[in-house]
PDB file of C-alpha atoms in Angstrom:
ATOM      1  CA  SER A   1      22.654  11.741  41.869  1.00 47.00           C
ATOM      2  CA  THR A   2      20.696   8.770  43.162  1.00 48.00           C
ATOM      3  CA  PRO A   3      17.242  10.376  42.816  1.00 55.00           C
ATOM      4  CA  LEU A   4      18.002  11.409  39.239  1.00 49.00           C
ATOM      5  CA  TYR A   5      19.160   7.907  38.399  1.00 52.00           C
ATOM      6  CA  SER A   6      16.063   6.430  40.021  1.00 55.00           C
ATOM      7  CA  SER A   7      13.839   8.777  38.040  1.00 61.00           C
ATOM      8  CA  ALA A   8      15.514   7.856  34.751  1.00 63.00           C
ATOM      9  CA  ALA A   9      15.265   4.168  35.545  1.00 67.00           C
ATOM     10  CA  SER A  10      11.603   4.619  36.413  1.00 74.00           C
ATOM     11  CA  ASP A  11      10.953   6.348  33.064  1.00 75.00           C
ATOM     12  CA  VAL A  12      12.624   3.514  31.170  1.00 79.00           C
ATOM     13  CA  TYR A  13      10.517   0.986  33.038  1.00 81.00           C
ATOM     14  CA  LYS A  14       7.304   2.914  32.317  1.00 85.00           C
ATOM     15  CA  ARG A  15       8.144   3.143  28.617  1.00 85.00           C
ATOM     16  CA  GLN A  16       8.863  -0.554  28.464  1.00 88.00           C
ATOM     17  CA  GLN A  17       5.647  -1.327  30.322  1.00 90.00           C
ATOM     18  CA  LEU A  18       3.506   0.780  27.977  1.00 90.00           C
ATOM     19  CA  TYR A  19       5.159  -0.742  24.936  1.00 90.00           C
ATOM     20  CA  THR A  20       4.768  -4.280  26.294  1.00 92.00           C
ATOM     21  CA  GLU A  21       1.076  -3.682  27.011  1.00 94.00           C
ATOM     22  CA  ALA A  22       0.601  -2.237  23.520  1.00 92.00           C
ATOM     23  CA  ARG A  23       2.268  -5.226  21.875  1.00 94.00           C
ATOM     24  CA  ALA A  24       0.130  -7.593  23.917  1.00 96.00           C
ATOM     25  CA  ALA A  25      -3.000  -5.786  22.726  1.00 95.00           C
ATOM     26  CA  VAL A  26      -1.784  -6.089  19.116  1.00 95.00           C
ATOM     27  CA  SER A  27      -1.255  -9.814  19.583  1.00 93.00           C
ATOM     28  CA  GLU A  28      -4.807 -10.125  20.876  1.00 95.00           C
ATOM     29  CA  GLY A  29      -6.218  -7.992  18.054  1.00 93.00           C
ATOM     30  CA  THR A  30      -7.716  -5.464  20.451  1.00 95.00           C
ATOM     31  CA  TRP A  31      -6.880  -2.506  18.250  1.00 95.00           C
ATOM     32  CA  GLU A  32      -8.537   0.226  20.301  1.00 94.00           C
ATOM     33  CA  VAL A  33      -6.619  -0.827  23.405  1.00 95.00           C
ATOM     34  CA  ALA A  34      -3.364  -0.997  21.450  1.00 95.00           C
ATOM     35  CA  ARG A  35      -4.012   2.432  19.949  1.00 94.00           C
ATOM     36  CA  ASP A  36      -4.559   3.869  23.425  1.00 95.00           C
ATOM     37  CA  TYR A  37      -1.268   2.458  24.739  1.00 91.00           C
ATOM     38  CA  TYR A  38       0.760   3.630  21.746  1.00 92.00           C
ATOM     39  CA  THR A  39      -0.792   7.089  21.898  1.00 92.00           C
ATOM     40  CA  LYS A  40       0.039   7.385  25.591  1.00 91.00           C
ATOM     41  CA  LEU A  41       3.584   6.181  25.000  1.00 90.00           C
ATOM     42  CA  GLU A  42       4.205   8.723  22.269  1.00 87.00           C
ATOM     43  CA  ALA A  43       2.580  11.571  24.214  1.00 88.00           C
ATOM     44  CA  ARG A  44       4.394  10.922  27.483  1.00 88.00           C
ATOM     45  CA  TYR A  45       7.763   9.930  26.061  1.00 86.00           C
ATOM     46  CA  PRO A  46       8.067  11.584  22.631  1.00 83.00           C
ATOM     47  CA  PHE A  47      11.791  10.935  22.262  1.00 81.00           C
ATOM     48  CA  GLY A  48      13.763   7.749  21.899  1.00 83.00           C
ATOM     49  CA  SER A  49      13.456   4.399  20.196  1.00 86.00           C
ATOM     50  CA  TYR A  50      10.197   3.385  21.876  1.00 87.00           C
ATOM     51  CA  ALA A  51       8.379   6.487  20.649  1.00 87.00           C
ATOM     52  CA  GLN A  52       9.734   6.025  17.124  1.00 90.00           C
ATOM     53  CA  GLN A  53       8.666   2.384  16.992  1.00 92.00           C
ATOM     54  CA  ALA A  54       5.320   3.310  18.501  1.00 92.00           C
ATOM     55  CA  GLN A  55       4.606   5.517  15.471  1.00 93.00           C
ATOM     56  CA  ILE A  56       5.114   2.599  13.091  1.00 95.00           C
ATOM     57  CA  ASP A  57       3.152   0.234  15.296  1.00 95.00           C
ATOM     58  CA  LEU A  58       0.315   2.741  15.584  1.00 95.00           C
ATOM     59  CA  ALA A  59       0.148   2.902  11.793  1.00 96.00           C
ATOM     60  CA  TYR A  60      -0.088  -0.895  11.700  1.00 96.00           C
ATOM     61  CA  VAL A  61      -2.901  -0.797  14.257  1.00 96.00           C
ATOM     62  CA  ASN A  62      -4.794   1.752  12.154  1.00 95.00           C
ATOM     63  CA  TYR A  63      -4.288  -0.375   9.052  1.00 94.00           C
ATOM     64  CA  LYS A  64      -5.565  -3.523  10.758  1.00 94.00           C
ATOM     65  CA  ASP A  65      -8.483  -1.600  12.233  1.00 93.00           C
ATOM     66  CA  ASP A  66      -9.680  -0.555   8.738  1.00 91.00           C
ATOM     67  CA  ASP A  67      -8.334   2.982   9.000  1.00 92.00           C
ATOM     68  CA  ALA A  68      -6.085   2.888   5.939  1.00 92.00           C
ATOM     69  CA  ALA A  69      -6.095   6.670   5.542  1.00 91.00           C
ATOM     70  CA  GLY A  70      -4.992   7.096   9.151  1.00 93.00           C
ATOM     71  CA  ALA A  71      -2.216   4.576   8.621  1.00 95.00           C
ATOM     72  CA  VAL A  72      -0.911   6.443   5.565  1.00 95.00           C
ATOM     73  CA  LEU A  73      -0.936   9.764   7.420  1.00 94.00           C
ATOM     74  CA  GLN A  74       0.894   8.216  10.358  1.00 94.00           C
ATOM     75  CA  LEU A  75       3.526   6.651   8.112  1.00 96.00           C
ATOM     76  CA  ASP A  76       4.042   9.866   6.155  1.00 96.00           C
ATOM     77  CA  ARG A  77       4.652  11.634   9.416  1.00 94.00           C
ATOM     78  CA  PHE A  78       7.129   8.976  10.518  1.00 95.00           C
ATOM     79  CA  LEU A  79       9.026   8.933   7.212  1.00 96.00           C
ATOM     80  CA  ARG A  80       9.352  12.726   7.230  1.00 95.00           C
ATOM     81  CA  ALA A  81      10.685  12.724  10.787  1.00 92.00           C
ATOM     82  CA  TYR A  82      12.983   9.712  10.439  1.00 92.00           C
ATOM     83  CA  PRO A  83      13.883   9.249   6.744  1.00 89.00           C
ATOM     84  CA  ASN A  84      16.894   7.083   7.600  1.00 90.00           C
ATOM     85  CA  HIS A  85      15.323   5.011  10.345  1.00 93.00           C
ATOM     86  CA  PRO A  86      16.320   1.311  10.260  1.00 94.00           C
ATOM     87  CA  ASN A  87      12.642   0.406   9.778  1.00 95.00           C
ATOM     88  CA  SER A  88      11.966   2.871   6.962  1.00 96.00           C
ATOM     89  CA  ASP A  89      11.742  -0.030   4.517  1.00 97.00           C
ATOM     90  CA  TYR A  90       8.935  -1.597   6.512  1.00 97.00           C
ATOM     91  CA  ALA A  91       7.220   1.784   6.849  1.00 97.00           C
ATOM     92  CA  LEU A  92       7.215   2.136   3.050  1.00 97.00           C
ATOM     93  CA  TYR A  93       5.943  -1.411   2.607  1.00 97.00           C
ATOM     94  CA  LEU A  94       3.102  -0.849   5.055  1.00 96.00           C
ATOM     95  CA  LYS A  95       2.313   2.505   3.440  1.00 96.00           C
ATOM     96  CA  ALA A  96       1.926   0.796   0.061  1.00 95.00           C
ATOM     97  CA  LEU A  97      -0.452  -1.793   1.518  1.00 94.00           C
ATOM     98  CA  ALA A  98      -2.465   0.896   3.277  1.00 94.00           C
ATOM     99  CA  THR A  99      -2.572   2.953   0.070  1.00 92.00           C
ATOM    100  CA  LEU A 100      -4.124  -0.019  -1.671  1.00 87.00           C
ATOM    101  CA  ASN A 101      -6.406  -0.468   1.324  1.00 80.00           C
ATOM    102  CA  GLU A 102      -5.848  -4.108   0.496  1.00 56.00           C
ATOM    103  CA  ARG A 103      -8.526  -6.683   1.082  1.00 45.00           C
ATOM    104  CA  ASP A 104      -8.651 -10.363   0.299  1.00 39.00           C
ATOM    105  CA  GLY A 105      -8.955 -10.690  -3.448  1.00 44.00           C
ATOM    106  CA  TRP A 106      -8.256  -6.998  -4.088  1.00 49.00           C
ATOM    107  CA  LEU A 107      -6.080  -7.688  -7.119  1.00 52.00           C
ATOM    108  CA  ALA A 108      -8.812  -9.854  -8.597  1.00 50.00           C
ATOM    109  CA  GLU A 109     -11.310  -7.047  -8.062  1.00 55.00           C
ATOM    110  CA  LEU A 110      -8.962  -4.665  -9.812  1.00 54.00           C
ATOM    111  CA  THR A 111      -9.697  -6.355 -13.128  1.00 47.00           C
ATOM    112  CA  THR A 112     -13.470  -5.955 -12.918  1.00 47.00           C
ATOM    113  CA  GLN A 113     -15.287  -3.539 -15.173  1.00 43.00           C
ATOM    114  CA  ASP A 114     -16.731  -1.409 -12.384  1.00 47.00           C
ATOM    115  CA  LEU A 115     -13.337  -0.477 -10.941  1.00 47.00           C
ATOM    116  CA  ALA A 116     -13.534   3.052  -9.599  1.00 44.00           C
ATOM    117  CA  ASP A 117     -11.014   5.615 -10.834  1.00 53.00           C
ATOM    118  CA  ARG A 118      -9.808   6.181  -7.286  1.00 51.00           C
ATOM    119  CA  ASP A 119      -8.898   2.485  -7.012  1.00 71.00           C
ATOM    120  CA  ALA A 120      -6.866   2.652 -10.213  1.00 76.00           C
ATOM    121  CA  GLN A 121      -5.084   5.724  -8.843  1.00 81.00           C
ATOM    122  CA  ALA A 122      -4.428   3.892  -5.580  1.00 85.00           C
ATOM    123  CA  ALA A 123      -2.829   1.076  -7.572  1.00 86.00           C
ATOM    124  CA  ARG A 124      -0.535   3.547  -9.338  1.00 88.00           C
ATOM    125  CA  ASP A 125       0.358   5.272  -6.063  1.00 91.00           C
ATOM    126  CA  ALA A 126       1.101   1.949  -4.360  1.00 93.00           C
ATOM    127  CA  PHE A 127       3.272   0.907  -7.307  1.00 94.00           C
ATOM    128  CA  ASP A 128       5.329   4.087  -6.885  1.00 96.00           C
ATOM    129  CA  ILE A 129       5.766   3.414  -3.153  1.00 97.00           C
ATOM    130  CA  PHE A 130       6.880  -0.165  -3.773  1.00 97.00           C
ATOM    131  CA  LYS A 131       9.255   1.184  -6.420  1.00 97.00           C
ATOM    132  CA  GLU A 132      10.735   3.657  -3.927  1.00 97.00           C
ATOM    133  CA  LEU A 133      11.210   0.858  -1.415  1.00 97.00           C
ATOM    134  CA  VAL A 134      13.091  -1.295  -3.930  1.00 98.00           C
ATOM    135  CA  ALA A 135      15.216   1.645  -5.121  1.00 97.00           C
ATOM    136  CA  ARG A 136      16.188   2.820  -1.652  1.00 96.00           C
ATOM    137  CA  PHE A 137      16.446  -0.556   0.041  1.00 97.00           C
ATOM    138  CA  PRO A 138      17.267  -3.166  -2.641  1.00 97.00           C
ATOM    139  CA  ASP A 139      18.488  -5.640  -0.020  1.00 97.00           C
ATOM    140  CA  SER A 140      15.537  -5.191   2.326  1.00 97.00           C
ATOM    141  CA  ARG A 141      13.658  -8.267   3.450  1.00 97.00           C
ATOM    142  CA  TYR A 142      10.557  -6.558   1.981  1.00 97.00           C
ATOM    143  CA  ALA A 143      12.111  -5.872  -1.437  1.00 97.00           C
ATOM    144  CA  PRO A 144      11.298  -9.277  -3.014  1.00 97.00           C
ATOM    145  CA  GLU A 145       7.655  -9.000  -1.967  1.00 96.00           C
ATOM    146  CA  ALA A 146       7.543  -5.402  -3.200  1.00 96.00           C
ATOM    147  CA  ARG A 147       8.854  -6.507  -6.608  1.00 96.00           C
ATOM    148  CA  ARG A 148       6.275  -9.287  -6.769  1.00 95.00           C
ATOM    149  CA  ARG A 149       3.458  -6.921  -5.930  1.00 93.00           C
ATOM    150  CA  MET A 150       4.679  -4.390  -8.498  1.00 94.00           C
ATOM    151  CA  HIS A 151       4.485  -7.121 -11.127  1.00 92.00           C
ATOM    152  CA  GLU A 152       0.967  -8.057 -10.007  1.00 90.00           C
ATOM    153  CA  LEU A 153      -0.172  -4.445 -10.057  1.00 90.00           C
ATOM    154  CA  VAL A 154       1.079  -3.903 -13.600  1.00 90.00           C
ATOM    155  CA  ASN A 155      -0.647  -7.063 -14.826  1.00 90.00           C
ATOM    156  CA  ALA A 156      -3.861  -6.204 -12.996  1.00 87.00           C
ATOM    157  CA  GLN A 157      -3.999  -2.703 -14.451  1.00 88.00           C
ATOM    158  CA  ALA A 158      -3.302  -4.055 -17.939  1.00 91.00           C
ATOM    159  CA  ASP A 159      -6.078  -6.615 -17.523  1.00 89.00           C
ATOM    160  CA  HIS A 160      -8.429  -3.903 -16.360  1.00 88.00           C
ATOM    161  CA  GLN A 161      -7.707  -1.747 -19.403  1.00 90.00           C
ATOM    162  CA  LEU A 162      -8.217  -4.754 -21.681  1.00 93.00           C
ATOM    163  CA  ALA A 163     -11.468  -5.656 -19.928  1.00 91.00           C
ATOM    164  CA  THR A 164     -12.647  -2.081 -20.447  1.00 91.00           C
ATOM    165  CA  ALA A 165     -11.783  -2.258 -24.149  1.00 93.00           C
ATOM    166  CA  ARG A 166     -13.792  -5.467 -24.482  1.00 93.00           C
ATOM    167  CA  PHE A 167     -16.639  -3.888 -22.516  1.00 92.00           C
ATOM    168  CA  TYR A 168     -16.814  -1.067 -25.089  1.00 93.00           C
ATOM    169  CA  TYR A 169     -16.496  -3.545 -27.957  1.00 92.00           C
ATOM    170  CA  ASP A 170     -19.425  -5.622 -26.717  1.00 91.00           C
ATOM    171  CA  ARG A 171     -21.516  -2.457 -26.564  1.00 91.00           C
ATOM    172  CA  LYS A 172     -20.434  -1.397 -30.067  1.00 91.00           C
ATOM    173  CA  ALA A 173     -18.530   1.633 -28.784  1.00 92.00           C
ATOM    174  CA  TYR A 174     -15.725   0.761 -31.172  1.00 92.00           C
ATOM    175  CA  ILE A 175     -13.665   3.946 -31.103  1.00 92.00           C
ATOM    176  CA  ALA A 176     -13.581   3.821 -27.319  1.00 93.00           C
ATOM    177  CA  ALA A 177     -12.577   0.152 -27.523  1.00 94.00           C
ATOM    178  CA  ILE A 178      -9.691   0.962 -29.861  1.00 94.00           C
ATOM    179  CA  ASN A 179      -8.485   3.790 -27.623  1.00 94.00           C
ATOM    180  CA  ARG A 180      -8.456   1.556 -24.550  1.00 94.00           C
ATOM    181  CA  ALA A 181      -6.686  -1.246 -26.405  1.00 95.00           C
ATOM    182  CA  LYS A 182      -4.041   1.249 -27.514  1.00 95.00           C
ATOM    183  CA  VAL A 183      -3.426   2.155 -23.867  1.00 93.00           C
ATOM    184  CA  VAL A 184      -2.630  -1.501 -23.149  1.00 94.00           C
ATOM    185  CA  ILE A 185      -0.219  -1.650 -26.085  1.00 95.00           C
ATOM    186  CA  SER A 186       1.580   1.585 -25.211  1.00 94.00           C
ATOM    187  CA  ASP A 187       1.640   1.430 -21.412  1.00 91.00           C
ATOM    188  CA  PHE A 188       1.786  -2.302 -20.676  1.00 92.00           C
ATOM    189  CA  GLN A 189       4.073  -3.695 -23.348  1.00 90.00           C
ATOM    190  CA  THR A 190       5.550  -6.455 -21.188  1.00 90.00           C
ATOM    191  CA  THR A 191       2.238  -7.993 -20.147  1.00 91.00           C
ATOM    192  CA  ALA A 192       0.260 -10.825 -21.700  1.00 91.00           C
ATOM    193  CA  ALA A 193      -2.651  -8.414 -22.131  1.00 93.00           C
ATOM    194  CA  ARG A 194      -0.688  -6.578 -24.844  1.00 95.00           C
ATOM    195  CA  ASP A 195      -1.068  -9.451 -27.323  1.00 95.00           C
ATOM    196  CA  ASP A 196      -4.787  -9.690 -26.599  1.00 95.00           C
ATOM    197  CA  ALA A 197      -5.123  -5.941 -27.134  1.00 95.00           C
ATOM    198  CA  LEU A 198      -3.384  -6.253 -30.508  1.00 95.00           C
ATOM    199  CA  LEU A 199      -5.781  -9.020 -31.505  1.00 94.00           C
ATOM    200  CA  LEU A 200      -8.742  -6.898 -30.489  1.00 94.00           C
ATOM    201  CA  ILE A 201      -7.514  -3.965 -32.568  1.00 93.00           C
ATOM    202  CA  CYS A 202      -6.936  -6.253 -35.538  1.00 92.00           C
ATOM    203  CA  LEU A 203     -10.470  -7.553 -35.141  1.00 90.00           C
ATOM    204  CA  LEU A 204     -11.830  -4.047 -35.069  1.00 87.00           C
ATOM    205  CA  TYR A 205      -9.870  -2.778 -38.063  1.00 86.00           C
ATOM    206  CA  THR A 206     -10.470  -5.867 -40.229  1.00 80.00           C
ATOM    207  CA  SER A 207     -14.213  -5.743 -39.684  1.00 68.00           C
ATOM    208  CA  ASP A 208     -16.756  -3.082 -40.367  1.00 60.00           C
ATOM    209  CA  ALA A 209     -16.821  -2.205 -36.676  1.00 57.00           C
ATOM    210  CA  ALA A 210     -14.338   0.649 -36.780  1.00 51.00           C
ATOM    211  CA  ASP A 211     -16.348   2.418 -39.474  1.00 54.00           C
ATOM    212  CA  GLU A 212     -19.603   2.350 -37.577  1.00 52.00           C
TER     213      GLU A 212
END
């Protein structure tokens, strides 16, 4: 029995060593090195808590290394395999951030006129992920931040729609302006942008603009 015990103890030590090296690489921001350690850990020891945590950590490494798509794929894989894992709340939180592919000032950029449709869709997808996190894990340490970000995303999307309506108004595309303002009123009723959208519609309908 001694050789078997020694072998098991050796495996535990090797797992711990790989994980420790990976975490050290994360701390240093050497993402390629960290990715290599986590990949080795998961490949050599695919079962157990270290391998499970390695999947989440690998997603974080991908996210930090500007591979948001890779992070989302990794997290989807983890959440399918371990839907009730103690760190599922964090996995959802990280998935939402990776879905946004968040950068400094991203929410400010969301309100600009040249927002791509794919970015608006990413905002909606991230909102749904944050919503799932809050619904499944209302007492999670990440739930308050998820709620805050949901609020920001709603306001940012409303502001974007309003900015688009004003963009059309300034270019005398009045019907398009009215349609966009109506989206704000119907879909973002709890935001400050709703009142501005109402004012814009009133301006359009009380002037000759809507008839042109």
